Short mmCIF file of C-alpha atoms in Angstrom, two decimals:
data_model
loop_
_atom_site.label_atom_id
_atom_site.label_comp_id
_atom_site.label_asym_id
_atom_site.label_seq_id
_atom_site.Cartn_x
_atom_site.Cartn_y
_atom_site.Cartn_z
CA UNK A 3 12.79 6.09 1.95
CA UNK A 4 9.69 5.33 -0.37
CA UNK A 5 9.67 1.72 -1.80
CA UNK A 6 7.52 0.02 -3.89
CA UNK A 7 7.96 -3.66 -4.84
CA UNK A 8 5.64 -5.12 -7.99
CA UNK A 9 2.55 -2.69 -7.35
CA UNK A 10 -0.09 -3.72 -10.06
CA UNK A 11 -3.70 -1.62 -10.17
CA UNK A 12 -6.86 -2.29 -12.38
CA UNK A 13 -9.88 -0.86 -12.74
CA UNK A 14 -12.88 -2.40 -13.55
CA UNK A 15 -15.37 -0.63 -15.76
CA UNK A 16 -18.12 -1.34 -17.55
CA UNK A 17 -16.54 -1.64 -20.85
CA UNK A 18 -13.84 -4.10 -19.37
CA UNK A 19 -10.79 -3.72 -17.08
CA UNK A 20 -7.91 -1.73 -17.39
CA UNK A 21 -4.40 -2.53 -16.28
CA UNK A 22 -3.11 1.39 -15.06
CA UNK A 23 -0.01 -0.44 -13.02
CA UNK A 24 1.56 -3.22 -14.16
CA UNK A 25 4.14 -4.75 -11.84
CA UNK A 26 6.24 -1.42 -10.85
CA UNK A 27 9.03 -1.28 -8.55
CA UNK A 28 10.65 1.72 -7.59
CA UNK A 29 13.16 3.37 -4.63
CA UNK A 30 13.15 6.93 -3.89
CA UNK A 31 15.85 8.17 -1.56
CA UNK A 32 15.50 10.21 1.64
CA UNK A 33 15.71 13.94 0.48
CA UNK A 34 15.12 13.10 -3.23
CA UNK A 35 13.21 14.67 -6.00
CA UNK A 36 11.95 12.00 -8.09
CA UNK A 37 9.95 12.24 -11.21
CA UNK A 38 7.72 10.32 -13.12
CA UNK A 39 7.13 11.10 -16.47
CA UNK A 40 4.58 9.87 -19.19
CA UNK A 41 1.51 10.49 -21.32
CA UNK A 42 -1.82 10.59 -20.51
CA UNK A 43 -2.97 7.58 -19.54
CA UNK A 44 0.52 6.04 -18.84
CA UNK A 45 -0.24 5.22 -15.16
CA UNK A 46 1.34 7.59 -13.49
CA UNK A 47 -1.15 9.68 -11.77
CA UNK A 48 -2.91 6.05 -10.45
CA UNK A 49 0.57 5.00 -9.18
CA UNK A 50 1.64 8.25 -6.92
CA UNK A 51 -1.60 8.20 -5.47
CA UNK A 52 -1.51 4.32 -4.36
CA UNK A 53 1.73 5.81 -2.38
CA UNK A 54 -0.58 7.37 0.56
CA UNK A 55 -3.51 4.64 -0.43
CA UNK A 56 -5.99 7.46 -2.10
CA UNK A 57 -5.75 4.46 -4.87
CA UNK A 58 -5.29 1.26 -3.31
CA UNK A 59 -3.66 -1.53 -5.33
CA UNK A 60 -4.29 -4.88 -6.06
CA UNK A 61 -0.79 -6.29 -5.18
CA UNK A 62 2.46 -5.60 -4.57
CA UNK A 63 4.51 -3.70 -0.93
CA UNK A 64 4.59 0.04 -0.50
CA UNK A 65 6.59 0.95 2.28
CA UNK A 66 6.54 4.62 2.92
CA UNK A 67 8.91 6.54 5.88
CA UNK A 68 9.82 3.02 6.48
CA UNK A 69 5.99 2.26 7.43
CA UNK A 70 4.36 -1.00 5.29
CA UNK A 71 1.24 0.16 3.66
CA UNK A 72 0.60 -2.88 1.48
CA UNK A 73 2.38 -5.96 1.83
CA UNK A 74 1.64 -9.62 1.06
CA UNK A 75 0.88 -11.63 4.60
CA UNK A 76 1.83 -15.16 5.69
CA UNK A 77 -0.70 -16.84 3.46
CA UNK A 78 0.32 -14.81 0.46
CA UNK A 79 -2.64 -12.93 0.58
CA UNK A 80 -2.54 -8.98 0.04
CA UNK A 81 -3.14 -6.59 3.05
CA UNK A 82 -3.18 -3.53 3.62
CA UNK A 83 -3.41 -0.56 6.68
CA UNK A 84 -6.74 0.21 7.09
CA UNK A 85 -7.65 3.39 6.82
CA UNK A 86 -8.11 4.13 10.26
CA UNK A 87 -4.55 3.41 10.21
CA UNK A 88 -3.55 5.54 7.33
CA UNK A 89 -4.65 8.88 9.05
CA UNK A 90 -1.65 8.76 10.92
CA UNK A 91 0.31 7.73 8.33
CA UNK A 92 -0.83 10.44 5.96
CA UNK A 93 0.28 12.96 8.26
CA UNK A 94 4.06 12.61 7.11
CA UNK A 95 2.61 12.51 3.60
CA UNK A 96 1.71 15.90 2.08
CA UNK A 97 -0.12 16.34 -1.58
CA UNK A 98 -0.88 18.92 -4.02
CA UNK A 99 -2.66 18.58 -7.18
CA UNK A 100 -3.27 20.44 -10.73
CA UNK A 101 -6.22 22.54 -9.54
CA UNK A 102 -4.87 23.38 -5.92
CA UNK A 103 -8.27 22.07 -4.11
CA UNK A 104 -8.60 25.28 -2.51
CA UNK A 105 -11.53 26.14 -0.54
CA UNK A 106 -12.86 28.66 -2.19
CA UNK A 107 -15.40 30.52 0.62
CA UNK A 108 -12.06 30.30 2.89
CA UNK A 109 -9.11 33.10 3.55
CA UNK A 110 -5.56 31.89 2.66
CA UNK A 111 -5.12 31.24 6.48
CA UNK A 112 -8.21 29.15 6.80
CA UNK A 113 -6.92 26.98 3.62
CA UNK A 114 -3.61 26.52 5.78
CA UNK A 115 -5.11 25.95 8.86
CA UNK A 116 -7.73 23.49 7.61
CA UNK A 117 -5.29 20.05 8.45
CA UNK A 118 -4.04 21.83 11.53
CA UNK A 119 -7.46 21.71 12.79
CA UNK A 120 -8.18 18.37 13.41
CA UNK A 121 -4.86 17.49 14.71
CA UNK A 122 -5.11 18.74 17.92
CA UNK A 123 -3.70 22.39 17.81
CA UNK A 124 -4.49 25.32 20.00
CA UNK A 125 -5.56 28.23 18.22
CA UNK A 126 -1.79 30.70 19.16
CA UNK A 127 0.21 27.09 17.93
CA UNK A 128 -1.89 27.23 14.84
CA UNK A 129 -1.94 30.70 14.21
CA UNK A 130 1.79 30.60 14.77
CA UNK A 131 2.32 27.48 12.32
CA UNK A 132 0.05 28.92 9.34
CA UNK A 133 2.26 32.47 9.38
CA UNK A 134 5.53 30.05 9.37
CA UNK A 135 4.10 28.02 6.36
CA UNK A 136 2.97 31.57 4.70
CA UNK A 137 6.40 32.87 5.10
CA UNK A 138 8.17 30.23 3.87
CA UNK A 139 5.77 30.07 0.57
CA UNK A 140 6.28 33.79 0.34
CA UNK A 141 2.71 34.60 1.12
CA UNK A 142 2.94 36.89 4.20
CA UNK A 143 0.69 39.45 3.00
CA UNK A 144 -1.93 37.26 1.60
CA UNK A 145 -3.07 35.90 5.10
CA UNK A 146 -6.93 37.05 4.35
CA UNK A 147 -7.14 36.97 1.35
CA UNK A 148 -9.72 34.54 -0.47
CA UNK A 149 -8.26 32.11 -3.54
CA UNK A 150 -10.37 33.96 -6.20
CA UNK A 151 -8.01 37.23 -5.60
CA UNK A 152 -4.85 35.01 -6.13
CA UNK A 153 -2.92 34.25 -9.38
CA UNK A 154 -2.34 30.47 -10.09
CA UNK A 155 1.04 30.19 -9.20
CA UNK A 156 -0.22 32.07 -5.86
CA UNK A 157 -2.98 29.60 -5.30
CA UNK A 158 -0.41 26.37 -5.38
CA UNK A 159 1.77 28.36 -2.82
CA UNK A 160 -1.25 28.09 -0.67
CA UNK A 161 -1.61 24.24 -1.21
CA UNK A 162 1.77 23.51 -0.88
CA UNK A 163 1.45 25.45 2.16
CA UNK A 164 -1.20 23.45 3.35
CA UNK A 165 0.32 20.60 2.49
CA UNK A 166 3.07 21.12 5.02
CA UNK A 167 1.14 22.47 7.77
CA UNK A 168 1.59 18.62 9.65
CA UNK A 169 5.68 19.09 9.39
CA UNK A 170 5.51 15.79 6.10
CA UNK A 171 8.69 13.92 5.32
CA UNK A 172 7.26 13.35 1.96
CA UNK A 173 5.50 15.72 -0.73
CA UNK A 174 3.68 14.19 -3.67
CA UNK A 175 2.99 16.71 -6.27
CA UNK A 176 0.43 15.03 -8.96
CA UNK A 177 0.89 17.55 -12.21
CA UNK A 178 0.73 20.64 -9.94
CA UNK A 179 2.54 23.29 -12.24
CA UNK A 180 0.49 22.03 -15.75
CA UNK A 181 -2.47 24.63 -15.25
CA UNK A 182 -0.21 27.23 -14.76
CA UNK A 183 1.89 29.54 -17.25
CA UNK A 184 5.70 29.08 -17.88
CA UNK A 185 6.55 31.90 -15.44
CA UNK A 186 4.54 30.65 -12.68
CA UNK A 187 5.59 26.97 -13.26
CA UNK A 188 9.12 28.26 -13.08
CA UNK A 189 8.54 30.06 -9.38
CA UNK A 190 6.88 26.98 -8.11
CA UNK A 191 9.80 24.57 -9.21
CA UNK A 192 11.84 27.13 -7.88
CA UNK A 193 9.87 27.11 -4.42
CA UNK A 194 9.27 23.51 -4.37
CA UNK A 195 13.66 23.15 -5.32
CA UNK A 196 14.34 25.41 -2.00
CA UNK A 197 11.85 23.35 0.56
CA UNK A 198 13.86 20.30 -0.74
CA UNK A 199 16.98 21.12 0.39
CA UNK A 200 15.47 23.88 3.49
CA UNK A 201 13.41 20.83 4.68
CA UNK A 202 15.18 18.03 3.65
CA UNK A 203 11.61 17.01 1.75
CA UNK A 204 11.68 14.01 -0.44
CA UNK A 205 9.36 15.19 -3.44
CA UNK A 206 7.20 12.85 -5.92
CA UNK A 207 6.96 14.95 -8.74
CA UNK A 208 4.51 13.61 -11.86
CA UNK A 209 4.75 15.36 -15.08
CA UNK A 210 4.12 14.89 -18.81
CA UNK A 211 6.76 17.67 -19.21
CA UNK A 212 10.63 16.98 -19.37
CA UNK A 213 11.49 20.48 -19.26
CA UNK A 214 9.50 20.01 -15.57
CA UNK A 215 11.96 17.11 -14.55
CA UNK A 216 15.48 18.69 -16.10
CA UNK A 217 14.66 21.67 -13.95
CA UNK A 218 14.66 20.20 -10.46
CA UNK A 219 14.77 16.45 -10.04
CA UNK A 220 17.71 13.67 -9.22
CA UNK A 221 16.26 10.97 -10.96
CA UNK A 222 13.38 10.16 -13.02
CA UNK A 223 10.76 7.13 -14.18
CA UNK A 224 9.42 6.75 -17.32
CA UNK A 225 6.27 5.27 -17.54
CA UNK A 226 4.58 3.91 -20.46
CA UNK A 227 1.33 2.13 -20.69
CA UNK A 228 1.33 0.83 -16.65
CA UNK A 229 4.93 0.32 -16.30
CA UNK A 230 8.13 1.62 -15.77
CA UNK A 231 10.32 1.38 -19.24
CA UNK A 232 13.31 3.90 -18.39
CA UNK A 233 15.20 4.93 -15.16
CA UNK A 234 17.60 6.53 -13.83
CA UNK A 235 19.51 9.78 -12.81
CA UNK A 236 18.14 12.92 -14.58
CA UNK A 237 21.64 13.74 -16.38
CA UNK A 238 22.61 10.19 -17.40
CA UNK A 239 18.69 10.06 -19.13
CA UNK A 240 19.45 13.08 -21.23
CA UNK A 241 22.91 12.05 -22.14
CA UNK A 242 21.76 8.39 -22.97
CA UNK A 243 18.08 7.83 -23.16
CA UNK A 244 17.50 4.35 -24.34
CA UNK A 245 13.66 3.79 -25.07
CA UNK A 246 12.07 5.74 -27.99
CA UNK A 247 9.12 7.16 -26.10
CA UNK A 248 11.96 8.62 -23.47
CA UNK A 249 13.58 10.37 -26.84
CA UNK A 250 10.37 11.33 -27.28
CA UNK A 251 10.26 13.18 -24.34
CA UNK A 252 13.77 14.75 -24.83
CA UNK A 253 13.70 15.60 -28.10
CA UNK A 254 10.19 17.73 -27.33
CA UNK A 255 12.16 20.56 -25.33
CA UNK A 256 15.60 20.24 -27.23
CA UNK A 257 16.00 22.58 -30.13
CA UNK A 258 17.83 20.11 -32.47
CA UNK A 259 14.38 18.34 -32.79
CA UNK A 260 14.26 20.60 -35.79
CA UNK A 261 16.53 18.89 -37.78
CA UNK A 262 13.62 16.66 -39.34
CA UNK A 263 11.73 19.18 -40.45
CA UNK A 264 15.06 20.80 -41.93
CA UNK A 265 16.09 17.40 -43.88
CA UNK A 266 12.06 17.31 -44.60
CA UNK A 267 11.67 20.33 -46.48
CA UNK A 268 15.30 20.71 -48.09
CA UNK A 269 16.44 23.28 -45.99
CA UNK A 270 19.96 25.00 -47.68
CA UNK A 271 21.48 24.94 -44.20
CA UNK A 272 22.41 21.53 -44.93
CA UNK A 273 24.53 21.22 -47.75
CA UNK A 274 26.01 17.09 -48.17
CA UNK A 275 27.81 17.42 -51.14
CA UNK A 276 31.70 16.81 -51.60
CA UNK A 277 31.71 14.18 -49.44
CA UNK A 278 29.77 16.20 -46.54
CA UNK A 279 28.47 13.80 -43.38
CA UNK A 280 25.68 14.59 -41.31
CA UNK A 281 26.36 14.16 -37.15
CA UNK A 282 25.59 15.12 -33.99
CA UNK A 283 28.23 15.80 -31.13
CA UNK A 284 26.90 15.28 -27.97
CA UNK A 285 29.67 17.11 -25.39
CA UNK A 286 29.05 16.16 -21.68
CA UNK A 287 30.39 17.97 -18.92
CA UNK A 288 33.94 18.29 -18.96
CA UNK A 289 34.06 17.99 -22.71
CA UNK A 290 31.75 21.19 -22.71
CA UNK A 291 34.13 23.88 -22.61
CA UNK A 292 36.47 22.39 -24.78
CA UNK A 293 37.61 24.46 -28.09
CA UNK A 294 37.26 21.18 -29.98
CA UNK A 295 35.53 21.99 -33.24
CA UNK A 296 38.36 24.67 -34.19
CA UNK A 297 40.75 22.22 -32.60
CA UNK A 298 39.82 19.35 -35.34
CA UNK A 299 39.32 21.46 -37.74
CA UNK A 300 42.92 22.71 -37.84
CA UNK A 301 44.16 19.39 -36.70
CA UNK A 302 42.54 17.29 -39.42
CA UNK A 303 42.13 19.91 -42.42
CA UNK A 304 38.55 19.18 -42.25
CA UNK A 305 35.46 21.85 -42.57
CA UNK A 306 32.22 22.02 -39.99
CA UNK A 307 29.06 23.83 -40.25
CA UNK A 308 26.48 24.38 -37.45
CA UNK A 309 23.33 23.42 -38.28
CA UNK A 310 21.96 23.76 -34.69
CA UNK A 311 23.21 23.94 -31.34
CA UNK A 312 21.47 23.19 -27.90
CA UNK A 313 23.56 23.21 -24.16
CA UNK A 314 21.35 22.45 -21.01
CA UNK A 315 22.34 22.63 -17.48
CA UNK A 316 20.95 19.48 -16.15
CA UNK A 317 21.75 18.86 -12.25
CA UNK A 318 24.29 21.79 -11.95
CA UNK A 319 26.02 19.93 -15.15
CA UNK A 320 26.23 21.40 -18.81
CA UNK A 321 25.02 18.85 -21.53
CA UNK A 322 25.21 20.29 -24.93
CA UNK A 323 24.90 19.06 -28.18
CA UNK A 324 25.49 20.37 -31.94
CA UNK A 325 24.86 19.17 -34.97
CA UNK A 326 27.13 19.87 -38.35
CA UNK A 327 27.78 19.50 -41.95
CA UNK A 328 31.56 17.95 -41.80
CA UNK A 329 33.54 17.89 -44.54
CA UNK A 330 36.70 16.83 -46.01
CA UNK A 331 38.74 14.13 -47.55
CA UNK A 332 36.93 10.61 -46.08
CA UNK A 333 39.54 9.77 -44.14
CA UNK A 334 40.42 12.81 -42.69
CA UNK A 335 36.62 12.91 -41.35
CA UNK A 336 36.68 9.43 -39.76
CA UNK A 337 40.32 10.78 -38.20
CA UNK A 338 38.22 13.57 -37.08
CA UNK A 339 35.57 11.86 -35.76
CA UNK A 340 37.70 9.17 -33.92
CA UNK A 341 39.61 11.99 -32.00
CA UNK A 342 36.56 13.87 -30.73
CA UNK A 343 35.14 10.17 -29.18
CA UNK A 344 38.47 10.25 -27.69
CA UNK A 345 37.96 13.01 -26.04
CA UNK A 346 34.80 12.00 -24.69
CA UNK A 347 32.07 13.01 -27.30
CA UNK A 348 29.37 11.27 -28.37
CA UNK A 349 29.48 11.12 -32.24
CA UNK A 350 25.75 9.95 -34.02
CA UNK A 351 25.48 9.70 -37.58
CA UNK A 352 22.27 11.56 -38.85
CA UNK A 353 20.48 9.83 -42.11
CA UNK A 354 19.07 12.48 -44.51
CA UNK A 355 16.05 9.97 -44.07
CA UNK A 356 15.60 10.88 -41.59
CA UNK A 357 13.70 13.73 -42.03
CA UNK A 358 11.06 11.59 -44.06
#
């Protein structure tokens, strides 16, 4: 288990200070994939690297693989391992980063076998680990090969490879699929999803990308601005984000985004005449397969028309949504729309302002 309890970081520049973490506490579960998403800037980056002390904070407990890093001591004084200290701990923490950190005059087994080195291997126990680690990236044939023959998505199998070569409990990945393209970032996620559940790895994934955290984590932290505005488990998130700058995040991979632009620029899709109301129906997983729109339509003599549609599968879950053009006598709509939050859909009115 990873804790952290009020972690707060500045840095002091010549221009002034800046506050990256302000007061942050968060628990991530043995075995969990836990994101933490947010803008540039929003701290996130400054706070998964205070986890194995490459940042070290100004306050607050981190207690990693139920080791104390940081904690406040009898006089209420912050302390700290020293580092010294931390090389052992660091062994159960792994780390892989945007631009891999290859060495670049080194084969793909030297780059595997660098941290293997200096922790007191023979040369058969290392050469034995690295073609372990190289099978289970799905680099078996790449063994001498130097990083500038690789692909990107090739050269973070080779760090995350490297990253496990010490056996970690814990795997903090610090925006490692944003320099590559979507295919690659999709076999990565995929690779880093299977040594999750293979190794029973608890992963730190940071992102700026929701599409990134609907693919693979358990639960997510938003982060805006040093602190933590939004958490919870990835599904509940979608279905119910509460903060705007979570929406945000949402609404940026979720094709019914458009419907601004189509109440912007008068789009004939949507048609609000004769009564006509504007809504989205958000169906969540048992609700999903459910015939309901023909269902109320019959049932309430009442007409819909798609404007757009979106269904993601979000932890093994569907969570789709739709928004339509319903129309009718009054009554018969708010009959309509009474029945389907009976049945467990969401039902959110949509201004034609908002598209303004």
């Amino acid at each position: 288990m990873i804790t952290l309890t009020d972690v707060c970081k500045t840095y002091h520049v010549q221009r002034g200070s800046i506050e990256a973490i302000k007061h942050v506490s968060l628990t991530v579960q043995d075995g969990e994939i836990f994101g933490i998403i947010g803008y540039s800037g929003a701290g996130k980056s400054s706070l998964v690297r205070c986890i194995n002390l490459l940042e070290v904070p100004d306050s607050g407990t981190i207690t990693v693989n139920g080791i104390k890093i940081t904690w406040e001591d009898e006089n209420g004084r912050f302390a700290r391992k020293t580092n010294h200290e931390m090389k052992t701990v660091r062994k159960g923490i792994g780390m892989i980063f945007q631009h891999f950190n290859l060495l670049e005059r080194s084969t793909v087994f030297d780059n595997v076998a660098y941290p293997l080195k200096y922790s007191g291997n023979s040369k058969e126990q290392i050469r034995k680990r690295v073609a372990e680690l190289l099978e289970l990236v799905g680099l078996t044939d790449k063994t001498n090969v130097y990083p500038s023959q690789l692909s990107g998505g090739q050269k973070q199998r080779v760090a995350i490879a490297r990253a496990l070569a010490n056996n970690p409990k814990v795997l903090l990945s610090d925006e490692a699929t944003s320099a590559l393209d979507p295919d690659a970032t999709a076999s990565i996620l995929e690779l880093l999803k299977e040594l999750n559940q293979k190794l029973h790895l608890t992963i730190i994934l940071i992102t700026h990308e929701m599409s990134v955290i609907k693919s693979i984590c358990h639960k997510v932290a938003v982060m805006e601005d040093g602190r933590v505005v939004e958490e919870g488990d990835v599904y509940s998130i979608f279905a119910n984000p509460v903060q705007p700058i979570t929406k945000k995040f949402i609404d940026s991979q979720s094709a019914l985004s458009k419907i601004g632009y189509l109440l912007g620029h008068n789009a004939g899709l949507i048609d609000l005449s004769n009564n006509g109301r504007l809504v989205k129906l958000q169906f969540e997983k048992d609700a999903v397969g459910d015939a309901l729109i023909s269902e109320i339509s019959r049932k309430f003599n009442v007409n819909l028309n798609i404007v757009l549609a979106n269904v993601d599968i979000i932890q093994e879950s569907p969570l789709g949504a739709i928004i339509v053009v319903i129309k009718g006598d009054p009554q018969n709509i708010q009959d309509a729309l009474a029945y389907l939050q009976s049945m467990h859909v969401s039902v959110f009115p949509i201004s034609a302002q908002e598209g303004n």
